[in-house]
PDB file of C-alpha atoms and ligand atoms in Angstrom:
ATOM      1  CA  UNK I   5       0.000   0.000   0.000  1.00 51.00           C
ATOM      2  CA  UNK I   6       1.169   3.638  -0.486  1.00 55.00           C
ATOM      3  CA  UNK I   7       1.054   4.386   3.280  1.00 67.00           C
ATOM      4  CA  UNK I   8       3.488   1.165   3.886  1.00 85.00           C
ATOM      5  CA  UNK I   9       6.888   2.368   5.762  1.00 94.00           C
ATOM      6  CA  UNK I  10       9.634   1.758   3.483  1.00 96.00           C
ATOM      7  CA  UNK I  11      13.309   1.764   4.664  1.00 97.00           C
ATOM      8  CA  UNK I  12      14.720   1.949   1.494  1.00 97.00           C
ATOM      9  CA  UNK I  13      12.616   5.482   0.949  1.00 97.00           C
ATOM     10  CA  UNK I  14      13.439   6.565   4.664  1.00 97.00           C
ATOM     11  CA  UNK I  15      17.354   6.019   4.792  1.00 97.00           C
ATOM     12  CA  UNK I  16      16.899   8.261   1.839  1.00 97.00           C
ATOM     13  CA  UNK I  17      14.755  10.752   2.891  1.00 94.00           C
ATOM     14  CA  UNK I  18      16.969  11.305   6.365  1.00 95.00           C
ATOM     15  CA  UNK I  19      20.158  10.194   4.383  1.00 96.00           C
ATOM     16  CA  UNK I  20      20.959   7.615   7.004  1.00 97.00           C
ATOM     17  CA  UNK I  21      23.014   4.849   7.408  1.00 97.00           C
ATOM     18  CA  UNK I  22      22.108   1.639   8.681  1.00 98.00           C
ATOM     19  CA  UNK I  23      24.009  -0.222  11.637  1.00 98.00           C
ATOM     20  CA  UNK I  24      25.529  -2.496  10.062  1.00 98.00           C
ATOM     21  CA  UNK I  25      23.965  -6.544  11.499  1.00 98.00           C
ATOM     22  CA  UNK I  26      27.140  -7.660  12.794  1.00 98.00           C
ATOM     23  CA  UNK I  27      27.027  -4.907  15.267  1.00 98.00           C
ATOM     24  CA  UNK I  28      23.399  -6.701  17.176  1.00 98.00           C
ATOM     25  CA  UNK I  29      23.440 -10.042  19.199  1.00 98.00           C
ATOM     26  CA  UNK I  30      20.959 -11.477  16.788  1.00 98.00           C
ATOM     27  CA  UNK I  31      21.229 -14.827  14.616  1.00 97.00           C
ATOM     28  CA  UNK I  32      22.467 -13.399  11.339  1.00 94.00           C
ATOM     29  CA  UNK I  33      19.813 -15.981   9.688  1.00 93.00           C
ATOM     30  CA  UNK I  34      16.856 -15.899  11.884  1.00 93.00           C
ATOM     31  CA  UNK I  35      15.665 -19.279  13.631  1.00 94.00           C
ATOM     32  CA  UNK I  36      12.327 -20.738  12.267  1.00 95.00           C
ATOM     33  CA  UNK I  37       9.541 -20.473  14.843  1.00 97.00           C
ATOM     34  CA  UNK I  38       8.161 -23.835  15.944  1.00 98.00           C
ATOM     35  CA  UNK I  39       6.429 -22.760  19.166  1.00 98.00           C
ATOM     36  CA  UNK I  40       2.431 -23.249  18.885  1.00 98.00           C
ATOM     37  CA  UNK I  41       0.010 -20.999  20.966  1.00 98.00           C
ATOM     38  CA  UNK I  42      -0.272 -23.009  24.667  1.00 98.00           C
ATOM     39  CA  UNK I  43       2.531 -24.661  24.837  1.00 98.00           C
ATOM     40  CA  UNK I  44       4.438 -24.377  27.797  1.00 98.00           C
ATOM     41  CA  UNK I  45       7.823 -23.787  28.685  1.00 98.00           C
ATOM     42  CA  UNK I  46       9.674 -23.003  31.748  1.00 98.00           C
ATOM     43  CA  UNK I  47      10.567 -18.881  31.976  1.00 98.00           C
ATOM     44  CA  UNK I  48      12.407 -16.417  34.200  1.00 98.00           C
ATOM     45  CA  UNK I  49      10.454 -14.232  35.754  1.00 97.00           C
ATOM     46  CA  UNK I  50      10.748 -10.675  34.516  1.00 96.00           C
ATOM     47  CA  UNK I  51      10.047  -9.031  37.495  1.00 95.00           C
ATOM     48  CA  UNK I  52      11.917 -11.535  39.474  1.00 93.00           C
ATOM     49  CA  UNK I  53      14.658 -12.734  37.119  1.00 88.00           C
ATOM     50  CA  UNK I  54      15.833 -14.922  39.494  1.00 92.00           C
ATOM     51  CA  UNK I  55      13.053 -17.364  40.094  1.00 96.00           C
ATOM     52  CA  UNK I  56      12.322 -19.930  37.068  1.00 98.00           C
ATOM     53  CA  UNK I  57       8.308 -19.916  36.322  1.00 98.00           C
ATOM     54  CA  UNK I  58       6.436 -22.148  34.122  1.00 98.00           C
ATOM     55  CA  UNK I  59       5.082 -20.164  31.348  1.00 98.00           C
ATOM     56  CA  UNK I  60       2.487 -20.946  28.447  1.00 98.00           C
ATOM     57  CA  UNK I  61       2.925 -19.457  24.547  1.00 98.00           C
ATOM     58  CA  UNK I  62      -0.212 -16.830  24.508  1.00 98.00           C
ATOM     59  CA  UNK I  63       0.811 -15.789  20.881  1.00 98.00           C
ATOM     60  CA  UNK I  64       3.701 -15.724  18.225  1.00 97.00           C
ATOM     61  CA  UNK I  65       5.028 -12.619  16.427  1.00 95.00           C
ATOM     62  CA  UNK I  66       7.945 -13.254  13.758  1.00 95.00           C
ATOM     63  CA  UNK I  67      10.726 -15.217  16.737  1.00 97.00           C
ATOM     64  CA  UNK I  68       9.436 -13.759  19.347  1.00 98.00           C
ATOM     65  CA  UNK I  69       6.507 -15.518  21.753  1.00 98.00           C
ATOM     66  CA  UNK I  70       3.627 -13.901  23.760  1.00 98.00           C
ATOM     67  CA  UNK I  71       3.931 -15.682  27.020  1.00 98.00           C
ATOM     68  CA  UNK I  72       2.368 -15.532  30.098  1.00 98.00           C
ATOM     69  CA  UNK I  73       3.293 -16.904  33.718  1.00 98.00           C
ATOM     70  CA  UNK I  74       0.998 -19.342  34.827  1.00 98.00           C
ATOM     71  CA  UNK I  75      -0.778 -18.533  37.968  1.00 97.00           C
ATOM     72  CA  UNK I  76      -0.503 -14.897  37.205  1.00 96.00           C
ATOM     73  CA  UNK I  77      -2.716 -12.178  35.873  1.00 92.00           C
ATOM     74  CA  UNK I  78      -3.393 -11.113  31.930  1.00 92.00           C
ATOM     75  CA  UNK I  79      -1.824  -7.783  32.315  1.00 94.00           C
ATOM     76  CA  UNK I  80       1.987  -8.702  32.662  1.00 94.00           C
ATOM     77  CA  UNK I  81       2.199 -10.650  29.568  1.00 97.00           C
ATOM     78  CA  UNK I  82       5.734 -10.110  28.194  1.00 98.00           C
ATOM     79  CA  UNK I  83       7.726 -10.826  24.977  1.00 98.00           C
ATOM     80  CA  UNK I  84      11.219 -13.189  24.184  1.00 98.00           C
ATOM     81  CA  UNK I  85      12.917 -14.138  21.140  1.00 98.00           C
ATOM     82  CA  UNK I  86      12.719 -17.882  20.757  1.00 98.00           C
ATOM     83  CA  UNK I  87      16.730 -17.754  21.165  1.00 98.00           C
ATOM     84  CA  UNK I  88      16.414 -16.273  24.416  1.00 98.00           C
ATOM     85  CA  UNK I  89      18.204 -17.494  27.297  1.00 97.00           C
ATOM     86  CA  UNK I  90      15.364 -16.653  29.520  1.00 97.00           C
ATOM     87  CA  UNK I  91      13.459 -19.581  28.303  1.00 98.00           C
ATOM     88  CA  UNK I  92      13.894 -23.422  28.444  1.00 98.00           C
ATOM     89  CA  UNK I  93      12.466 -26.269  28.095  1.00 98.00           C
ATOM     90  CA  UNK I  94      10.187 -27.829  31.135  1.00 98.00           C
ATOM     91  CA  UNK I  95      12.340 -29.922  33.294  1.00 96.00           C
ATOM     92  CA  UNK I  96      15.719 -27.764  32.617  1.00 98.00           C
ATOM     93  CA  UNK I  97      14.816 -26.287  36.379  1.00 97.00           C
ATOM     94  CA  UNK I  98      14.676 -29.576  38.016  1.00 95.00           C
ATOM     95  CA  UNK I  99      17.457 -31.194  36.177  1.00 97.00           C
ATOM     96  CA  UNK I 100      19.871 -28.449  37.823  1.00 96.00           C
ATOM     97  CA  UNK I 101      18.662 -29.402  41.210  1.00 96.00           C
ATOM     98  CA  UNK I 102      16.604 -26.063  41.198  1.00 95.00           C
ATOM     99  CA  UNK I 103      12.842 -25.647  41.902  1.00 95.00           C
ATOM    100  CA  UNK I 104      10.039 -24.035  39.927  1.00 97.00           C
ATOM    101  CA  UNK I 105       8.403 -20.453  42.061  1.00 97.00           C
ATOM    102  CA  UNK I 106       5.214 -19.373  41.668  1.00 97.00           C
ATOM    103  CA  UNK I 107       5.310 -15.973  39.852  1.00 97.00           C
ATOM    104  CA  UNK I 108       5.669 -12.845  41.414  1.00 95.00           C
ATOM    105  CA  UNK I 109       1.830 -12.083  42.316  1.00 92.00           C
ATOM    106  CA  UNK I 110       0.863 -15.510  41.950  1.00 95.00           C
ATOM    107  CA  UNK I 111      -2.790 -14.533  42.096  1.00 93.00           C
ATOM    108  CA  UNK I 112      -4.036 -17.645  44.777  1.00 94.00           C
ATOM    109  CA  UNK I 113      -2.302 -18.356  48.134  1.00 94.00           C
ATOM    110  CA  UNK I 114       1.030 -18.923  48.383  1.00 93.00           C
ATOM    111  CA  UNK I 115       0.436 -22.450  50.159  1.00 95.00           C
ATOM    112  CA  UNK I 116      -1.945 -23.964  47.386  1.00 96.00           C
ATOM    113  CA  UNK I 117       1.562 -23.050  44.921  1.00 96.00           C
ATOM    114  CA  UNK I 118       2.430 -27.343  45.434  1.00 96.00           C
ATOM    115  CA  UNK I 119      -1.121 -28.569  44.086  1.00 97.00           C
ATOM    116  CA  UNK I 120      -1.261 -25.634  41.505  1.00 97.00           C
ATOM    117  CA  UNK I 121       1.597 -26.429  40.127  1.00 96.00           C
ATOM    118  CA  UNK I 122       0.915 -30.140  39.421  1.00 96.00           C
ATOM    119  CA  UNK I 123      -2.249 -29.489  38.313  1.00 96.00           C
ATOM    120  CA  UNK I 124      -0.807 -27.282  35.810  1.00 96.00           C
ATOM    121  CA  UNK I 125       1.709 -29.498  34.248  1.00 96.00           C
ATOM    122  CA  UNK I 126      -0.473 -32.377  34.070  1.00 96.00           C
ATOM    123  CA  UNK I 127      -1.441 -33.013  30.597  1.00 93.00           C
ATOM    124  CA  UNK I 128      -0.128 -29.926  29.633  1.00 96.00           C
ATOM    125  CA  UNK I 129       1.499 -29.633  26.022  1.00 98.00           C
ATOM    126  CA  UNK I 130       5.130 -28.925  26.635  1.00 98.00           C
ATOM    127  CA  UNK I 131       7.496 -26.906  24.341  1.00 98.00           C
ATOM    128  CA  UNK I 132       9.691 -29.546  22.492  1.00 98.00           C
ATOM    129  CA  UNK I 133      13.090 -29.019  23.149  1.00 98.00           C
ATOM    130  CA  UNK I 134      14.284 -28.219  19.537  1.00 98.00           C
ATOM    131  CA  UNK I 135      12.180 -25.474  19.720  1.00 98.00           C
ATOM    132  CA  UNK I 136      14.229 -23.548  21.484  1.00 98.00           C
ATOM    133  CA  UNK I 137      17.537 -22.204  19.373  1.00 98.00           C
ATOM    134  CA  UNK I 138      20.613 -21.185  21.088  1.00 97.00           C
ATOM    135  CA  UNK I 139      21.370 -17.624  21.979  1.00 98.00           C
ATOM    136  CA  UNK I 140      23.941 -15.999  19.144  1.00 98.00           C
ATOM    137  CA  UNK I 141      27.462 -14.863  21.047  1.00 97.00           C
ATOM    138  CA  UNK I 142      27.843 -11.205  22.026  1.00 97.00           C
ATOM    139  CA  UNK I 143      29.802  -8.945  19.209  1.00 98.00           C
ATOM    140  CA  UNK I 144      33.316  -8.549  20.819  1.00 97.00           C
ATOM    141  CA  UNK I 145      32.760  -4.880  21.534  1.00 98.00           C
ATOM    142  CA  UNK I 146      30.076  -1.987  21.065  1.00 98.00           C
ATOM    143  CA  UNK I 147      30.529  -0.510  17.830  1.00 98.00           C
ATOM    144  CA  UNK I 148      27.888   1.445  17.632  1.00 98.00           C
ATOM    145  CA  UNK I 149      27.724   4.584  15.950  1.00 98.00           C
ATOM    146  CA  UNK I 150      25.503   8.165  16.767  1.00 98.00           C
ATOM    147  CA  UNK I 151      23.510   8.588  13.537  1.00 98.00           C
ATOM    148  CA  UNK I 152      22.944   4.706  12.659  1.00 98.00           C
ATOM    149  CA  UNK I 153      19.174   3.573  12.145  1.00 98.00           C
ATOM    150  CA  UNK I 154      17.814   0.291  13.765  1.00 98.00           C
ATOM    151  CA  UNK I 155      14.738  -1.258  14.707  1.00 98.00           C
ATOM    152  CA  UNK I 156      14.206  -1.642  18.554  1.00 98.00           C
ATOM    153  CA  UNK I 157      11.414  -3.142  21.228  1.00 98.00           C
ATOM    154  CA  UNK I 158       9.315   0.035  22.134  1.00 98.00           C
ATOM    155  CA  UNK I 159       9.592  -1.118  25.924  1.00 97.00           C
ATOM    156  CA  UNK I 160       6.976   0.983  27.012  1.00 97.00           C
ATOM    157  CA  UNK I 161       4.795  -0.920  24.567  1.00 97.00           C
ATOM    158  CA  UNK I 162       6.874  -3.959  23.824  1.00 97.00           C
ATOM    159  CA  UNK I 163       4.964  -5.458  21.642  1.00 97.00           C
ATOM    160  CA  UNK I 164       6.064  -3.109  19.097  1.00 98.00           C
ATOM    161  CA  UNK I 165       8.831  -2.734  17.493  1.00 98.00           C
ATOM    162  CA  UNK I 166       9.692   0.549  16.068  1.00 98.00           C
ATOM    163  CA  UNK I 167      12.260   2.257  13.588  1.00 98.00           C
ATOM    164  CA  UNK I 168      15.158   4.008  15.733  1.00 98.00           C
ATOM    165  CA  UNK I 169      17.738   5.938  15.616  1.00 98.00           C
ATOM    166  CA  UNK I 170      21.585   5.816  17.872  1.00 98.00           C
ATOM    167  CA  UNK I 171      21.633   8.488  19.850  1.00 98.00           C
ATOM    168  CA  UNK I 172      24.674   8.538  21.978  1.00 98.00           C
ATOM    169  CA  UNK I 173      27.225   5.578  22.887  1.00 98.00           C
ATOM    170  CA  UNK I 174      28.823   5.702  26.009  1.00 98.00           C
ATOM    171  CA  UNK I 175      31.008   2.525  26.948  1.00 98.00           C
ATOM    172  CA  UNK I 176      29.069  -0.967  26.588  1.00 98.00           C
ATOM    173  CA  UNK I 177      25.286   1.566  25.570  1.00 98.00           C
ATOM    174  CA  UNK I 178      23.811   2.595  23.651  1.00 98.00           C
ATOM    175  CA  UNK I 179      20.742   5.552  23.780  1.00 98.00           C
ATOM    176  CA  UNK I 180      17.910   4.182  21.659  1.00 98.00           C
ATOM    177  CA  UNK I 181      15.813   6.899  19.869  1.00 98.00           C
ATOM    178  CA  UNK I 182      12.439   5.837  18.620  1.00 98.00           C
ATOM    179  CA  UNK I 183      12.133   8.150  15.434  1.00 97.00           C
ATOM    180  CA  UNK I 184       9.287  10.680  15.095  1.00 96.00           C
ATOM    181  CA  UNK I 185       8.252  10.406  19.004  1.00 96.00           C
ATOM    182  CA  UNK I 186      10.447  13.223  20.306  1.00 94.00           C
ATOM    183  CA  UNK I 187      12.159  11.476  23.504  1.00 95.00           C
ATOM    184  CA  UNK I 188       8.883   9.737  24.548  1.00 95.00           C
ATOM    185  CA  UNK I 189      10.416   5.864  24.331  1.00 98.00           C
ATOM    186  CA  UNK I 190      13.425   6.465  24.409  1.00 98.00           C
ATOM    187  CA  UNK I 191      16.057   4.633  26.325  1.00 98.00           C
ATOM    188  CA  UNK I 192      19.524   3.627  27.477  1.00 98.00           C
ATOM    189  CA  UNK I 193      20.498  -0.262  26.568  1.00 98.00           C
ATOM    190  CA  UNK I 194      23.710  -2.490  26.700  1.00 98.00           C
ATOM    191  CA  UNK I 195      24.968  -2.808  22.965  1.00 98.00           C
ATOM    192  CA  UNK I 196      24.626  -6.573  22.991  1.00 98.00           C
ATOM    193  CA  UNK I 197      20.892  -6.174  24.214  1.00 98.00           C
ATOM    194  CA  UNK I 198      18.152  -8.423  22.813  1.00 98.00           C
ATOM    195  CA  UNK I 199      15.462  -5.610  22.229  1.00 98.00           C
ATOM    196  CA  UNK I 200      17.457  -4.349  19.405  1.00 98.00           C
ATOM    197  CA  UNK I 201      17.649  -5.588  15.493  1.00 98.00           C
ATOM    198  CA  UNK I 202      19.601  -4.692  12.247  1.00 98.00           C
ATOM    199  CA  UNK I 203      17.251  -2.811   9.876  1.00 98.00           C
ATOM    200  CA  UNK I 204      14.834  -5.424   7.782  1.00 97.00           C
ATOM    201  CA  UNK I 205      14.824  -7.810  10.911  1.00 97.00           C
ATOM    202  CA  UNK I 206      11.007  -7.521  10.856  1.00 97.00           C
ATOM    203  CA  UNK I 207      10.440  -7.729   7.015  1.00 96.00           C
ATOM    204  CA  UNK I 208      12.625 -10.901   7.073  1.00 96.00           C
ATOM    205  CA  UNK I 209      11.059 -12.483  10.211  1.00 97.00           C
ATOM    206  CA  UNK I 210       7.600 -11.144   9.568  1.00 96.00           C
ATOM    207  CA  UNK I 211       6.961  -9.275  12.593  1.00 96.00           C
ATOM    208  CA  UNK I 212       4.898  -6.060  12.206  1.00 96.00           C
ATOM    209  CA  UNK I 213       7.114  -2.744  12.512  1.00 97.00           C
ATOM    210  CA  UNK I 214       5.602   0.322  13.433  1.00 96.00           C
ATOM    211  CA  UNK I 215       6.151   3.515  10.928  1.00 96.00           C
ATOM    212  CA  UNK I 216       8.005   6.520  12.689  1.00 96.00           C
ATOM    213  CA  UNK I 217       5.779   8.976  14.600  1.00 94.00           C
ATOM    214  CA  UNK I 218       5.265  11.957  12.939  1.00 87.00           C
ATOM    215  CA  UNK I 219       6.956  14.446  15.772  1.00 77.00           C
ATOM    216  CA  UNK I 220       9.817  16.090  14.470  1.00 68.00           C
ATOM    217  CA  UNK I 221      12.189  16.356  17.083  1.00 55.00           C
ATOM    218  CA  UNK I 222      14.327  19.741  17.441  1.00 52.00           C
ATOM    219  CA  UNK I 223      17.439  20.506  19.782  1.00 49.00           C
ATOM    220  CA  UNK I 224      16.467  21.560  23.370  1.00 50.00           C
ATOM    221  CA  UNK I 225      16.913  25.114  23.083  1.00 52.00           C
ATOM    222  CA  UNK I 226      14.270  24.964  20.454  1.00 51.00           C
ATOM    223  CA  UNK I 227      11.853  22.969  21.352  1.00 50.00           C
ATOM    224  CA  UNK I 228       8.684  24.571  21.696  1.00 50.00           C
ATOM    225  CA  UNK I 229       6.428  23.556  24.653  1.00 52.00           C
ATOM    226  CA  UNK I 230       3.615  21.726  24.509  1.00 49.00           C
ATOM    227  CA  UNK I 231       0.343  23.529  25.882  1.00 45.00           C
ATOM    228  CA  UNK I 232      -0.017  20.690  28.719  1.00 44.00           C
ATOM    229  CA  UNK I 233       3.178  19.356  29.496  1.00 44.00           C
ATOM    230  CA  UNK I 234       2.365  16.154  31.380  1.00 44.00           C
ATOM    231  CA  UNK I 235       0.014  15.120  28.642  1.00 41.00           C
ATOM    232  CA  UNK I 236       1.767  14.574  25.090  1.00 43.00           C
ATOM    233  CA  UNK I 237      -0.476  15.656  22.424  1.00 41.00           C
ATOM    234  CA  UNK I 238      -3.082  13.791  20.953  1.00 41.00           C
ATOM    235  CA  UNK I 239      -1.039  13.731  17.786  1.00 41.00           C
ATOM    236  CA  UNK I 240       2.324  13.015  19.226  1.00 41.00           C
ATOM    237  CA  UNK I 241       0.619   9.824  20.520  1.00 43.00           C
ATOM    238  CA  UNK I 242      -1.590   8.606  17.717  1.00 42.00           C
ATOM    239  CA  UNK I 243      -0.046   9.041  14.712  1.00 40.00           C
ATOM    240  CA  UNK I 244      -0.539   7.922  11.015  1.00 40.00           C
ATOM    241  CA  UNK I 245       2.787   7.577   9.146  1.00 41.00           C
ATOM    242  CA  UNK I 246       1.558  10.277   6.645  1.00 39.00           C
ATOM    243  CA  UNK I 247      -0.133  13.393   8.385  1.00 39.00           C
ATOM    244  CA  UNK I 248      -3.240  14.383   6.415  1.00 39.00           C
ATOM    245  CA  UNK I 249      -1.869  18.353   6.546  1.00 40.00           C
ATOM    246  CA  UNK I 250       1.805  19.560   6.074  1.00 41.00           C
ATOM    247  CA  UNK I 251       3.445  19.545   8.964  1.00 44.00           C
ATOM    248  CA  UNK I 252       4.265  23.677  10.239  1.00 42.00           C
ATOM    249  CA  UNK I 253       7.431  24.561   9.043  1.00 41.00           C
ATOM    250  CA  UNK I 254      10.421  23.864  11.799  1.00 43.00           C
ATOM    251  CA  UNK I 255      14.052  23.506  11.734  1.00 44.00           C
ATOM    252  CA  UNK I 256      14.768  20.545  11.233  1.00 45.00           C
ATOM    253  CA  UNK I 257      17.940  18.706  12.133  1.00 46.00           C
ATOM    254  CA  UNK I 258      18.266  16.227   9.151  1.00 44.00           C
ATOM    255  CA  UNK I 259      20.253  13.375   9.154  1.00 45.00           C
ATOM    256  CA  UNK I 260      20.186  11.741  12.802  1.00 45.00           C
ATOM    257  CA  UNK I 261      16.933  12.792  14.584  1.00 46.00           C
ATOM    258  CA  UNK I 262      13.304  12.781  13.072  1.00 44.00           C
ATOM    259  CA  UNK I 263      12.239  12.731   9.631  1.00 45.00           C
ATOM    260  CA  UNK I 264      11.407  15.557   7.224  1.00 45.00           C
ATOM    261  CA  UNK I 265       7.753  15.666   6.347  1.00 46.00           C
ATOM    262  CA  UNK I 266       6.854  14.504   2.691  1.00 43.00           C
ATOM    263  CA  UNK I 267       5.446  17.657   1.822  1.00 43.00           C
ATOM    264  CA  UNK I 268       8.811  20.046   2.430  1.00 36.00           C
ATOM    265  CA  UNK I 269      11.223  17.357   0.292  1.00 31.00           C
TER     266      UNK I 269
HETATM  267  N1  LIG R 317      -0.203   3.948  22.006  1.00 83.56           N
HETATM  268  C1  LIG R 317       0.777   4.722  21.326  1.00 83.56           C
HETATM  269  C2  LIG R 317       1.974   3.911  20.959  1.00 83.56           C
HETATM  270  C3  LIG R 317       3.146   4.717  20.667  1.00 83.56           C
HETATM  271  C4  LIG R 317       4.310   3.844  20.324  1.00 83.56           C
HETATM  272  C5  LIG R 317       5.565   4.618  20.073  1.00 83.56           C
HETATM  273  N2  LIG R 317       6.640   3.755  19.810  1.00 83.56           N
HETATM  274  C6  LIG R 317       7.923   4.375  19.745  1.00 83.56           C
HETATM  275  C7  LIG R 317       0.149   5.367  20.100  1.00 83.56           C
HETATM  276  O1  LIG R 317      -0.459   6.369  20.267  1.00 83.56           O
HETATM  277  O2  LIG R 317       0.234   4.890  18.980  1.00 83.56           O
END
């Protein structure tokens, strides 16, 4: 469609460079997905990464899974790449002489965890174990650049993920800047993080990418201020790739932040 984000047409448009893949700790030929929707599969809790959960396979997007710890709630689902080395197979826990913990805000009480527990695995379909791909090495060294586009986990919303731009490197991070939403997302990350991909990760392992917002973002000193400064603008947060009006005119920094609207090129 004519509203489809193209990164061929954007690296143009902000004459960007890509990082190049060899810079991300990502499989340079991306794992085929064999997981199926309830499966189950043993996780680490991400708000408690050091207890091992049992988790079940709520949805798949491209290599990453949907999953969500059993005995929890529906509103701390969370995402991992099928190579992740926060998931395993069921019986990895035990076989290291470790035991499986009910989630943090396991939603019965704590004593009924035992009988929940085997309840839950019995009869359950578990994940095979070829399922799950090994984690690629760590690149030797952060060689990231300011300037160089990616795509990256919007980790306020993490099922998105969302063309970016490096802001700043400083040691073993990297500042992720999610283009078009003036500082919103934004964060800081280790370069070998898994919440980042080479440009065309998402076309090649068919996982939806979000478009750029449509905020342009300006240098501090000229930013102007929005009218309610706790609330971001209706149009900062819900935008279409292509804004129905021109954009006003602003002073643009081309090249590493933003993207110039169509309608001034
Ligand atoms: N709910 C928001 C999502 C913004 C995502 C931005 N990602 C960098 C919206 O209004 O679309």
């Amino acid at each position: 469609t004519k509203d489809a984000f193209s990164w061929e047409e954007y690296l143009k448009e902000t004459s960007a460079m890509p990082a190049p893949p060899s810079l991300f700790r990502q499989a340079t030929v991306p794992p085929s997905n064999d997981f199926k929707v309830g499966m189950k599969l043993e996780a680490h809790d991400p708000r408690n990464s050091t207890s091992v959960c049992i988790a079940s396979v709520m949805g798949l997007t491209g290599v990453r899974l949907r999953l969500r710890l059993d005995g929890s709630d529906n509103s701390n689902d969370f995402w991992r790449l099928i190579d992740s080395s926060d998931i395993q197979p069921i019986g990895t826990c035990e076989k290291n002489g470790d035991m499986l913990q009910p989630p943090l805000g396991f939603r019965m009480n704590a004593s009924s965890w035992p009988m929940f527990l085997l309840r839950t695995l019995n009869g359950a379909e578990m994940a095979p174990v070829t399922a799950f791909k090994k984690e690629p090495p760590r690149p030797p060294q952060n060689s990231f650049k300011p300037g160089m586009k990616l795509e990256a986990v919007d980790k306020k919303n993490p099922y998105l993920i969302c063309p970016a731009t490096i802001g700043e490197v400083r040691g073993d991070e990297v500042f992720i800047m999610f283009d078009g939403w003036r500082g919103a997302f934004d964060y800081w990350c280790k370069y070998d993080s898994r919440d980042i991909f080479p440009v065309g990760w998402c076309s090649l392992t068919k996982h939806s990418l979000q478009p750029p917002g449509n905020s342009v973002s300006l240098p501090k000193s000229q930013q102007i201020l929005p009218s309610s400064p706790s609330k971001p603008s209706r149009r900062s947060m819900h935008s279409p790739y292509r804004l129905p009006t021109p954009l006003p005119t602003l002073p643009v920094r081309k090249g590493v932040r933003g993207r110039r609207p169509k309608s001034e090129t």
